[in-house]
Amino acid sequence: MNGMLLSMVAYDDEGNPDPTTVKPLIDGGTEGFKGNVRSVVPGITACLECSIDLYPPAVNFPMCTIAHTPRLPEHCIEYVKVLLWPKEEPFGAGIGVDGDDPKHISWICGKAEDRAKEFGIEGVTYRLTLGVIKNIIPAVASTNAVIAAACATEVFKVASSMYAPLDNYFLFNDVDGVYSSSFSYERNPECLACSQKPQLITAKPLDTLQDLIDALKEHPLL
């Protein structure tokens, strides 16, 4: 969506965006008791790619902990998913874990309970197993309502021009009480999506396609 909206923006000879081609984007999301709203004006404000660094990395458990010293029920579930499943292949050779198949989840949950008992760990449930396998983040109705209302308010501002829109990032947190703040996230001048700045990659005459792919992987911005 980010790339599509940016591709619709036309620029004049001086590199300024044509306002008639700009389609604003209001984006919101929640994670448990936390939420955020962003107002993106393609070609003018920071795009989604500019703020990609705000996203925390995915939670990964060390393999040594999973295999030898589990301390949490999640460690037991990951052990069954990562190590035991490929070894035992409970539903046939080459069949991977399907998070939407209750039989798969039940098998993993049962094996995880056995491992949890072995290490004196409590808390392995079907629901937790499903959450770990599918990386599900619990939704909180009150947080969803706040963020949905904030998004609707921003859409109304943009559509009616009755009030200045958000500039351009809003945070909400009600883990301990209620906290909210807003700030202006600046555009990344090196952003691959919206900066209109080409990135140079040096290649040798005898480089192959694989060399180009490797260079793209190692490029700090790509």
Short mmCIF file of C-alpha atoms in Angstrom, two decimals:
data_model
loop_
_atom_site.label_atom_id
_atom_site.label_comp_id
_atom_site.label_asym_id
_atom_site.label_seq_id
_atom_site.Cartn_x
_atom_site.Cartn_y
_atom_site.Cartn_z
CA MET A 1 0.00 0.00 0.00
CA ASN A 2 2.83 2.38 0.84
CA GLY A 3 4.49 1.84 -2.53
CA MET A 4 1.20 2.14 -4.41
CA LEU A 5 0.34 5.52 -2.86
CA LEU A 6 3.85 6.82 -3.49
CA SER A 7 3.71 5.68 -7.12
CA MET A 8 0.58 7.81 -7.64
CA VAL A 9 2.39 11.02 -6.69
CA ALA A 10 3.52 13.18 -9.63
CA TYR A 11 6.44 15.58 -9.24
CA ASP A 12 7.24 18.81 -11.08
CA ASP A 13 10.61 19.70 -12.57
CA GLU A 14 11.83 20.98 -9.20
CA GLY A 15 10.95 17.76 -7.41
CA ASN A 16 7.88 19.10 -5.63
CA PRO A 17 4.84 16.80 -5.42
CA ASP A 18 1.64 17.75 -7.25
CA PRO A 19 -1.00 18.14 -4.47
CA THR A 20 -3.77 16.83 -6.76
CA THR A 21 -2.01 13.46 -7.01
CA VAL A 22 -1.44 13.01 -3.27
CA LYS A 23 -3.70 10.50 -1.51
CA PRO A 24 -3.30 10.64 2.32
CA LEU A 25 -3.13 7.47 4.37
CA ILE A 26 -4.36 7.03 7.95
CA ASP A 27 -2.82 3.95 9.54
CA GLY A 28 -3.52 2.53 12.99
CA GLY A 29 -2.53 -0.57 14.91
CA THR A 30 -2.66 -2.10 18.37
CA GLU A 31 -0.62 -4.56 20.38
CA GLY A 32 -2.28 -5.54 23.62
CA PHE A 33 -2.67 -2.35 25.66
CA LYS A 34 -0.56 -0.27 23.26
CA GLY A 35 -1.56 1.43 20.03
CA ASN A 36 -0.53 4.00 17.47
CA VAL A 37 -1.96 6.11 14.68
CA ARG A 38 -0.03 7.57 11.78
CA SER A 39 -1.05 10.21 9.27
CA VAL A 40 0.94 9.82 6.04
CA VAL A 41 0.89 12.33 3.21
CA PRO A 42 2.89 10.62 0.44
CA GLY A 43 5.74 12.70 -0.88
CA ILE A 44 5.35 15.30 1.87
CA THR A 45 5.54 13.60 5.28
CA ALA A 46 7.36 10.50 6.44
CA CYS A 47 6.05 7.37 4.74
CA LEU A 48 5.64 3.95 6.36
CA GLU A 49 9.09 2.89 5.17
CA CYS A 50 10.68 5.94 6.85
CA SER A 51 9.51 4.73 10.25
CA ILE A 52 10.29 1.04 9.79
CA ASP A 53 12.96 1.29 12.51
CA LEU A 54 10.22 1.93 15.08
CA TYR A 55 9.09 -1.69 14.83
CA PRO A 56 10.76 -3.96 17.39
CA PRO A 57 12.40 -7.13 16.09
CA ALA A 58 10.48 -10.37 16.30
CA VAL A 59 10.90 -12.27 19.56
CA ASN A 60 13.25 -15.22 19.06
CA PHE A 61 14.36 -17.61 21.78
CA PRO A 62 18.01 -18.76 21.85
CA MET A 63 18.36 -22.30 20.52
CA CYS A 64 20.50 -23.34 23.50
CA THR A 65 17.72 -22.31 25.87
CA ILE A 66 15.06 -24.13 23.88
CA ALA A 67 17.09 -27.31 23.61
CA HIS A 68 18.73 -27.55 27.05
CA THR A 69 17.50 -25.06 29.66
CA PRO A 70 13.83 -24.12 29.08
CA ARG A 71 12.42 -21.74 31.68
CA LEU A 72 9.11 -20.68 30.16
CA PRO A 73 6.17 -22.57 28.65
CA GLU A 74 6.94 -20.81 25.39
CA HIS A 75 10.36 -22.47 25.36
CA CYS A 76 8.72 -25.90 25.54
CA ILE A 77 6.37 -25.07 22.68
CA GLU A 78 9.20 -23.77 20.53
CA TYR A 79 11.21 -26.92 21.29
CA VAL A 80 8.43 -29.11 19.91
CA LYS A 81 7.90 -26.86 16.89
CA VAL A 82 11.54 -26.36 15.93
CA LEU A 83 13.24 -29.58 17.02
CA LEU A 84 10.75 -32.33 17.74
CA TRP A 85 8.37 -31.83 14.82
CA PRO A 86 11.01 -32.22 12.05
CA LYS A 87 12.44 -35.23 13.89
CA GLU A 88 9.22 -37.19 14.43
CA GLU A 89 7.19 -35.89 11.44
CA PRO A 90 3.91 -36.83 13.18
CA PHE A 91 1.67 -36.26 10.17
CA GLY A 92 3.92 -37.60 7.44
CA ALA A 93 7.23 -36.83 5.80
CA GLY A 94 7.60 -33.30 4.54
CA ILE A 95 4.44 -31.98 6.23
CA GLY A 96 5.20 -28.79 8.11
CA VAL A 97 3.38 -27.18 11.01
CA ASP A 98 0.00 -25.77 10.03
CA GLY A 99 -1.17 -23.23 12.59
CA ASP A 100 -4.73 -23.51 11.29
CA ASP A 101 -4.95 -27.28 11.79
CA PRO A 102 -6.29 -28.18 15.27
CA LYS A 103 -4.65 -31.62 15.06
CA HIS A 104 -1.23 -30.04 14.61
CA ILE A 105 -1.75 -27.63 17.50
CA SER A 106 -3.06 -30.40 19.76
CA TRP A 107 -0.04 -32.59 19.04
CA ILE A 108 2.40 -29.77 19.73
CA CYS A 109 0.52 -28.82 22.90
CA GLY A 110 0.64 -32.40 24.20
CA LYS A 111 4.35 -32.80 23.55
CA ALA A 112 5.04 -29.36 25.05
CA GLU A 113 3.14 -30.35 28.21
CA ASP A 114 5.31 -33.45 28.54
CA ARG A 115 8.49 -31.39 28.24
CA ALA A 116 7.16 -28.77 30.65
CA LYS A 117 6.50 -31.45 33.27
CA GLU A 118 10.03 -32.76 32.80
CA PHE A 119 11.47 -29.36 33.74
CA GLY A 120 8.83 -28.40 36.32
CA ILE A 121 7.30 -25.66 34.15
CA GLU A 122 3.62 -24.75 34.32
CA GLY A 123 1.39 -22.81 31.96
CA VAL A 124 1.37 -24.76 28.68
CA THR A 125 -2.17 -24.53 27.29
CA TYR A 126 -3.81 -25.00 23.92
CA ARG A 127 -4.43 -21.27 23.66
CA LEU A 128 -0.82 -20.39 24.47
CA THR A 129 0.40 -23.01 22.00
CA LEU A 130 -1.78 -21.52 19.28
CA GLY A 131 -0.50 -18.04 20.11
CA VAL A 132 3.16 -19.09 19.94
CA ILE A 133 2.77 -21.05 16.71
CA LYS A 134 0.82 -18.31 14.92
CA ASN A 135 2.57 -15.42 16.72
CA ILE A 136 -0.77 -14.10 17.93
CA ILE A 137 -0.78 -10.90 19.97
CA PRO A 138 -3.84 -10.63 22.26
CA ALA A 139 -6.29 -7.91 21.26
CA VAL A 140 -7.79 -5.63 23.90
CA ALA A 141 -11.20 -4.22 23.00
CA SER A 142 -10.70 -0.90 24.80
CA THR A 143 -7.37 -0.25 23.04
CA ASN A 144 -8.88 -1.15 19.67
CA ALA A 145 -11.77 1.26 20.32
CA VAL A 146 -9.43 4.15 21.17
CA ILE A 147 -7.25 3.64 18.10
CA ALA A 148 -10.26 3.15 15.81
CA ALA A 149 -11.77 6.39 17.11
CA ALA A 150 -8.48 8.23 16.60
CA CYS A 151 -8.24 6.91 13.01
CA ALA A 152 -11.82 7.96 12.27
CA THR A 153 -11.14 11.41 13.69
CA GLU A 154 -8.08 11.83 11.47
CA VAL A 155 -10.03 10.72 8.39
CA PHE A 156 -12.68 13.32 9.22
CA LYS A 157 -10.01 16.02 9.56
CA VAL A 158 -8.47 15.17 6.20
CA ALA A 159 -11.81 14.88 4.40
CA SER A 160 -13.37 18.04 5.81
CA SER A 161 -10.30 20.28 6.36
CA MET A 162 -12.07 21.54 9.48
CA TYR A 163 -9.03 21.05 11.68
CA ALA A 164 -5.29 20.51 11.30
CA PRO A 165 -4.54 16.80 10.89
CA LEU A 166 -2.17 14.83 13.08
CA ASP A 167 1.49 15.71 12.55
CA ASN A 168 2.10 12.83 12.20
CA TYR A 169 2.47 10.09 14.85
CA PHE A 170 0.24 9.34 17.84
CA LEU A 171 1.06 6.86 20.62
CA PHE A 172 -1.35 5.38 23.16
CA ASN A 173 -0.49 3.22 26.16
CA ASP A 174 -2.82 2.10 28.93
CA VAL A 175 -0.69 -0.61 30.54
CA ASP A 176 -0.28 1.40 33.76
CA GLY A 177 -2.88 4.15 33.70
CA VAL A 178 -3.50 6.06 30.47
CA TYR A 179 -0.70 7.73 28.53
CA SER A 180 -0.71 9.32 25.09
CA SER A 181 1.62 11.52 23.10
CA SER A 182 2.18 12.71 19.57
CA PHE A 183 5.24 13.80 17.64
CA SER A 184 6.33 14.60 14.12
CA TYR A 185 8.37 11.79 12.59
CA GLU A 186 10.77 13.30 10.06
CA ARG A 187 11.23 11.92 6.57
CA ASN A 188 14.28 9.79 6.00
CA PRO A 189 16.35 11.51 3.28
CA GLU A 190 17.74 8.09 2.32
CA CYS A 191 14.35 6.34 2.24
CA LEU A 192 14.16 3.93 -0.69
CA ALA A 193 10.42 4.41 -1.02
CA CYS A 194 9.85 8.18 -0.93
CA SER A 195 13.19 10.02 -1.17
CA GLN A 196 13.40 9.90 -5.00
CA LYS A 197 17.12 9.36 -4.43
CA PRO A 198 18.79 6.56 -6.43
CA GLN A 199 21.02 4.07 -4.65
CA LEU A 200 24.29 3.14 -6.34
CA ILE A 201 25.55 -0.45 -6.37
CA THR A 202 29.01 -1.17 -7.70
CA ALA A 203 29.29 -4.23 -9.93
CA LYS A 204 32.20 -5.89 -11.70
CA PRO A 205 32.06 -6.90 -15.39
CA LEU A 206 32.05 -10.62 -14.55
CA ASP A 207 29.53 -10.46 -11.71
CA THR A 208 26.67 -12.95 -11.93
CA LEU A 209 23.03 -12.61 -10.91
CA GLN A 210 23.88 -14.31 -7.62
CA ASP A 211 26.60 -11.69 -7.00
CA LEU A 212 23.96 -8.98 -7.48
CA ILE A 213 21.58 -10.73 -5.08
CA ASP A 214 24.35 -11.03 -2.48
CA ALA A 215 25.21 -7.34 -2.90
CA LEU A 216 21.58 -6.38 -2.35
CA LYS A 217 21.48 -8.46 0.84
CA GLU A 218 24.64 -6.80 2.19
CA HIS A 219 23.68 -3.24 1.23
CA PRO A 220 22.95 -1.31 4.48
CA LEU A 221 19.88 0.40 3.01
CA LEU A 222 18.54 -2.42 0.86
#
